[in-house]
mmCIF file of C-alpha atoms and ligand atoms in Angstrom:
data_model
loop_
_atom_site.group_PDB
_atom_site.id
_atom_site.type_symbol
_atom_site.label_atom_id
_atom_site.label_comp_id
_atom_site.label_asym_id
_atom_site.label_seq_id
_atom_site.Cartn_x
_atom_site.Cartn_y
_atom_site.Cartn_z
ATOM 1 C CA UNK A 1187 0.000 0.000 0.000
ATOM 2 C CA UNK A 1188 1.405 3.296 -1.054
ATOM 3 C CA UNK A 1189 1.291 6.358 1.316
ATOM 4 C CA UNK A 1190 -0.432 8.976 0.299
ATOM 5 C CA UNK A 1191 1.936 12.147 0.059
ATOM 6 C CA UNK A 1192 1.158 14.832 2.487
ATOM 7 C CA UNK A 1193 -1.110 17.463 2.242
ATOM 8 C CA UNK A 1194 -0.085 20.804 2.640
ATOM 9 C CA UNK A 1195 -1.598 22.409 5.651
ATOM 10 C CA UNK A 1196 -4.931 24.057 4.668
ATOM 11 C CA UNK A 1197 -5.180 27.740 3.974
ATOM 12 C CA UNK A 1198 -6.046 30.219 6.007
ATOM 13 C CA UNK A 1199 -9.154 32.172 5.071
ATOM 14 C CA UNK A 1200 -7.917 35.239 3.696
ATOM 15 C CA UNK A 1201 -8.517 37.738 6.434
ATOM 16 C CA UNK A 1202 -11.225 39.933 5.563
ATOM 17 C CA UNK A 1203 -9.681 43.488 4.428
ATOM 18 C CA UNK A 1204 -9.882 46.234 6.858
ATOM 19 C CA UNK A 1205 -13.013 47.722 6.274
ATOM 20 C CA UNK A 1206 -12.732 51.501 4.705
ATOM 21 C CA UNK A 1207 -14.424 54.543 5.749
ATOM 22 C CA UNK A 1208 -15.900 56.224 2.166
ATOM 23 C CA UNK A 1209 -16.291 59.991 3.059
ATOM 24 C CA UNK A 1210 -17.568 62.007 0.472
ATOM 25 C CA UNK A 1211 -17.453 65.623 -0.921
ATOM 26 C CA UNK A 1212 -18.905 67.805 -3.325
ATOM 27 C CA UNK A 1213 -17.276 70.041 -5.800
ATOM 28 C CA UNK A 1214 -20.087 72.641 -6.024
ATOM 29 C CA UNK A 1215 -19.525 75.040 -8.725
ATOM 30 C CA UNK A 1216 -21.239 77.886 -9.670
ATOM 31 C CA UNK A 1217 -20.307 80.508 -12.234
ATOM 32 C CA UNK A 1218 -16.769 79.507 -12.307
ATOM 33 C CA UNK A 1219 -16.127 79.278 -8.924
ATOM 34 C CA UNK A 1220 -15.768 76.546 -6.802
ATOM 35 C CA UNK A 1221 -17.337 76.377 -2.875
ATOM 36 C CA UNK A 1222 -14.844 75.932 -0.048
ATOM 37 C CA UNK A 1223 -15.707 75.587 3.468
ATOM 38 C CA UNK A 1224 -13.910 76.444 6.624
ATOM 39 C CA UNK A 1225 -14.303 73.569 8.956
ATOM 40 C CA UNK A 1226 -14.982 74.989 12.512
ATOM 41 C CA UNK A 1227 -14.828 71.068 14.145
ATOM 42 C CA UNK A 1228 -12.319 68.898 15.453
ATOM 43 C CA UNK A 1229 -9.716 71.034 16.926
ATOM 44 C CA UNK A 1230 -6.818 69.897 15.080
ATOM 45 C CA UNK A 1231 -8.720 70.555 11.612
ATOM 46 C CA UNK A 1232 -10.521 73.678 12.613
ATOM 47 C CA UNK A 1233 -9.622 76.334 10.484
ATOM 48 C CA UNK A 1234 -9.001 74.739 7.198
ATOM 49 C CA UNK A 1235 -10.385 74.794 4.323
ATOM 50 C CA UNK A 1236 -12.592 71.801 2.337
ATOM 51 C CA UNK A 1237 -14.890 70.443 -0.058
ATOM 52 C CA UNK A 1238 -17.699 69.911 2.266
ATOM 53 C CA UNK A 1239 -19.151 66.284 2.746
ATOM 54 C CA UNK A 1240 -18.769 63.799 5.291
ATOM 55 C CA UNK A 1241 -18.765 60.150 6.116
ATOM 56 C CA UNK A 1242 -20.945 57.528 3.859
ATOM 57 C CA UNK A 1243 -23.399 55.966 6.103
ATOM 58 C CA UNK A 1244 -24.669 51.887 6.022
ATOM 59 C CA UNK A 1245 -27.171 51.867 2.974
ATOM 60 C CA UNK A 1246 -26.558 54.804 1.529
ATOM 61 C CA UNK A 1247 -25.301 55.375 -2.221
ATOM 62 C CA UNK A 1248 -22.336 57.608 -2.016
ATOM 63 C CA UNK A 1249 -24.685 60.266 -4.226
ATOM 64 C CA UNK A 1250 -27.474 60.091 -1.057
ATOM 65 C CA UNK A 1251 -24.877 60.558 1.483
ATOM 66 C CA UNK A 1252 -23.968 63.902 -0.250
ATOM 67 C CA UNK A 1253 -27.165 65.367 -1.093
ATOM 68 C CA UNK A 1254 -27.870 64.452 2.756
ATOM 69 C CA UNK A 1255 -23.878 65.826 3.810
ATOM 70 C CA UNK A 1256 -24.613 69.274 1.952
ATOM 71 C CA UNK A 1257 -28.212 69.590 2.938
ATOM 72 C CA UNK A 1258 -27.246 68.836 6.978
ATOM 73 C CA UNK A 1259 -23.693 71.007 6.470
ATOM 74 C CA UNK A 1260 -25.303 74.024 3.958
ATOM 75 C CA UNK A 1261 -28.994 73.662 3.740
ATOM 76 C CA UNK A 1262 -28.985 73.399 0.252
ATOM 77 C CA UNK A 1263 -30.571 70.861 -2.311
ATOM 78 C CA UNK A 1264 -27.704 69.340 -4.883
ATOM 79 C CA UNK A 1265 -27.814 67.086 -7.903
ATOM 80 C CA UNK A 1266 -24.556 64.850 -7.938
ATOM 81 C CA UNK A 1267 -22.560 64.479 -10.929
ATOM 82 C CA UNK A 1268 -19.567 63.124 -11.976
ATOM 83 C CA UNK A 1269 -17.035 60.995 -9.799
ATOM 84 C CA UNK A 1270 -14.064 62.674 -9.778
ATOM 85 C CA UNK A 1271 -11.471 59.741 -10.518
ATOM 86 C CA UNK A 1272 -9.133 59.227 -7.659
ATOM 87 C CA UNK A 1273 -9.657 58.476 -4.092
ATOM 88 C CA UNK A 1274 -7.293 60.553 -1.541
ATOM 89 C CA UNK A 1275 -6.342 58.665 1.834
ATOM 90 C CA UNK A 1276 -7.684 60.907 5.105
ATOM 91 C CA UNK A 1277 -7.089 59.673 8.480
ATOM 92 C CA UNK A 1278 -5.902 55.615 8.523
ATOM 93 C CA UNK A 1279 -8.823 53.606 7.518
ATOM 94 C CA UNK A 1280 -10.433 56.796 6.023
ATOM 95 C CA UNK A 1281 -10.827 57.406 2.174
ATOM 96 C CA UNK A 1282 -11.984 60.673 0.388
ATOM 97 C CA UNK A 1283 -14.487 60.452 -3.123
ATOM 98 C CA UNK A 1284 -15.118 63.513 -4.819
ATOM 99 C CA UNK A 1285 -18.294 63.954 -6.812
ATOM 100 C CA UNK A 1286 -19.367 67.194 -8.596
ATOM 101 C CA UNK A 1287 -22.389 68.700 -7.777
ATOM 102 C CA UNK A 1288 -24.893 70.752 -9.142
ATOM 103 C CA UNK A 1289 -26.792 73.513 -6.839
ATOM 104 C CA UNK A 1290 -30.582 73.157 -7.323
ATOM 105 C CA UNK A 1291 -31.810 75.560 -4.712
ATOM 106 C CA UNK A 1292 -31.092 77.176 -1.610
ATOM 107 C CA UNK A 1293 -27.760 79.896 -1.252
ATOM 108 C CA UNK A 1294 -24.868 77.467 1.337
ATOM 109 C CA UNK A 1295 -24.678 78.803 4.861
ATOM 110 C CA UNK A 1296 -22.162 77.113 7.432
ATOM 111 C CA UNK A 1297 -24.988 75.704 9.192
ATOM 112 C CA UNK A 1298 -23.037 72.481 10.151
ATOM 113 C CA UNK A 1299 -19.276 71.798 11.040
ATOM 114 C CA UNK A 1300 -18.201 75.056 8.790
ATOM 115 C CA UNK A 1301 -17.517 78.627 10.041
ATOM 116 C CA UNK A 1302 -17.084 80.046 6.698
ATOM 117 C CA UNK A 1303 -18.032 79.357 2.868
ATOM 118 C CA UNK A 1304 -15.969 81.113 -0.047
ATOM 119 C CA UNK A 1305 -16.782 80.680 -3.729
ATOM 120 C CA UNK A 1306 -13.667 80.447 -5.292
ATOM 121 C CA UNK A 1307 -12.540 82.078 -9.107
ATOM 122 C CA UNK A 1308 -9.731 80.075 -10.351
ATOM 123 C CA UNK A 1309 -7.259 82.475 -9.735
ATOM 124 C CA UNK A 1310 -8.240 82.547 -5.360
ATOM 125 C CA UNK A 1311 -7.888 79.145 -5.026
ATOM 126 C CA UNK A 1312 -4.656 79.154 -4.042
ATOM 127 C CA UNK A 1313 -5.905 82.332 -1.318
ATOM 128 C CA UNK A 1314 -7.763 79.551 1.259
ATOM 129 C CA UNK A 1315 -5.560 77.319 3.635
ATOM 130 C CA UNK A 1316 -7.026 73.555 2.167
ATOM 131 C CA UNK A 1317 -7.082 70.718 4.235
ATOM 132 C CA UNK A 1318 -3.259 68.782 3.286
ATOM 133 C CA UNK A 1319 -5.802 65.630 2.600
ATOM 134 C CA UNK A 1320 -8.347 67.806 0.083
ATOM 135 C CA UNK A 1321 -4.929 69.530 -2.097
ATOM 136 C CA UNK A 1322 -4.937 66.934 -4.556
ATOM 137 C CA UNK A 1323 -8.996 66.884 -4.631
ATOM 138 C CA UNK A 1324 -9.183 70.427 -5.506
ATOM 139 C CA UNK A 1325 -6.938 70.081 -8.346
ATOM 140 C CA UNK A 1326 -8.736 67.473 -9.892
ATOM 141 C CA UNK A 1327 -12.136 69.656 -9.407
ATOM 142 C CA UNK A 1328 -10.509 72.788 -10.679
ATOM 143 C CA UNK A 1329 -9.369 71.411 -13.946
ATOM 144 C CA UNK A 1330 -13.386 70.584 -13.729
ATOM 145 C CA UNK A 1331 -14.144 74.554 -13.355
ATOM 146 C CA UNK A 1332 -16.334 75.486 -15.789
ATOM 147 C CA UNK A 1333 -15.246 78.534 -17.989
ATOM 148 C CA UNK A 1334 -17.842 81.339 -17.609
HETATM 149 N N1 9L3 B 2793 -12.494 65.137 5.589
HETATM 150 C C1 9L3 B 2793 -11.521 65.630 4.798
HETATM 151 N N2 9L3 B 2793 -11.813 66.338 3.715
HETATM 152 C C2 9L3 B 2793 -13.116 66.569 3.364
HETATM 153 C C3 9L3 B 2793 -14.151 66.061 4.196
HETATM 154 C C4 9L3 B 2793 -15.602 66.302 3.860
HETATM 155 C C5 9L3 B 2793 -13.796 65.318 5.306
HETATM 156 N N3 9L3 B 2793 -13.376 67.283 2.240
HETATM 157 C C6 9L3 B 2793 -12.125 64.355 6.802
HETATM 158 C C7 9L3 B 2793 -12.352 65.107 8.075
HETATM 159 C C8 9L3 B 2793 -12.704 64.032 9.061
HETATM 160 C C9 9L3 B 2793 -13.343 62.930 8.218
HETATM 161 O O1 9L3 B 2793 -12.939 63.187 6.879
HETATM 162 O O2 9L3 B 2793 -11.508 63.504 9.624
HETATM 163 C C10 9L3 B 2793 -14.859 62.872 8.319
HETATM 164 O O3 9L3 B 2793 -15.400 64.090 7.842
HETATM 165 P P1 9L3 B 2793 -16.674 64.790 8.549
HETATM 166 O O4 9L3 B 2793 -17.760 63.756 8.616
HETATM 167 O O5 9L3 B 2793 -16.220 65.242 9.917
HETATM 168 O O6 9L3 B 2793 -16.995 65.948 7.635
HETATM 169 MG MG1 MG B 2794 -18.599 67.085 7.099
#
């Protein structure tokens, strides 16, 4: 009787990845300027400047957790667009997703988490202090800035 050769040890499942936090953001533009936001909340981020949004929540469509984000944050009504490709890394275990969005009614106020909203022309965007994280973001949405 032969022996039957030995089997390798079984596999580990693969551990299940980390899961990540999507947090959303809107590039808002209107006549050729883009909204920033001066985030008034935590401490250590108070002060600079953002494309408003915030944290996806369990069932929601990345496109319902910013109409929601910029309705709670500006009381405004917007109409998502395009996904900005990329995805920028925030905090560990944090991503950001940029969408464009399209103001349907309602003028932004810092209602929520903000202390201060700027349109921005092209040429000021450089005038706000951004978020390190949101830099690369803004780039991306200002190449996106429609010519007026
Ligand atoms: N964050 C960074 N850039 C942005 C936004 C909307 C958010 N444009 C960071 C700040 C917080 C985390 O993501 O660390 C969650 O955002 P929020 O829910 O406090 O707005
Ligand atoms: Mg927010």
């Amino acid at each position: 009787m032969t022996e039957r050769p030995a089997q390798p040890a079984p596999l580990r499942p693969a551990a299940p990845r980390d899961p990540v936090v999507v947090v959303v953001a809107g590039a808002l533009y209107d006549r050729g300027r883009l909204l920033a936001a001066r985030r008034s909340a935590p401490v250590e981020l108070a002060g600079r400047w953002e494309l408003p949004g915030g944290k996806l929540e369990p069932g929601e469509s990345p496109e319902e957790a910013l109409i929601r984000e910029l309705r709670e944050e500006l009381g405004v009504e917007v109409e998502p667009g395009e996904r900005i490709p990329g995805e920028w890394p925030l905090k560990p275990g944090y991503v950001l997703r940029v969408w464009t969005a399209r103001l349907l009614s309602g003028e932004p106020r810092p209602l929520e988490d903000h202390d201060a909203l700027r349109w921005l022309s092209r040429s000021e965007l450089d005038s706000v202090d951004w978020l390190d994280q949101d830099r690369p973001a803004v780039a991306e949405a200002a190449r996106r800035l429609p010519a007026v």
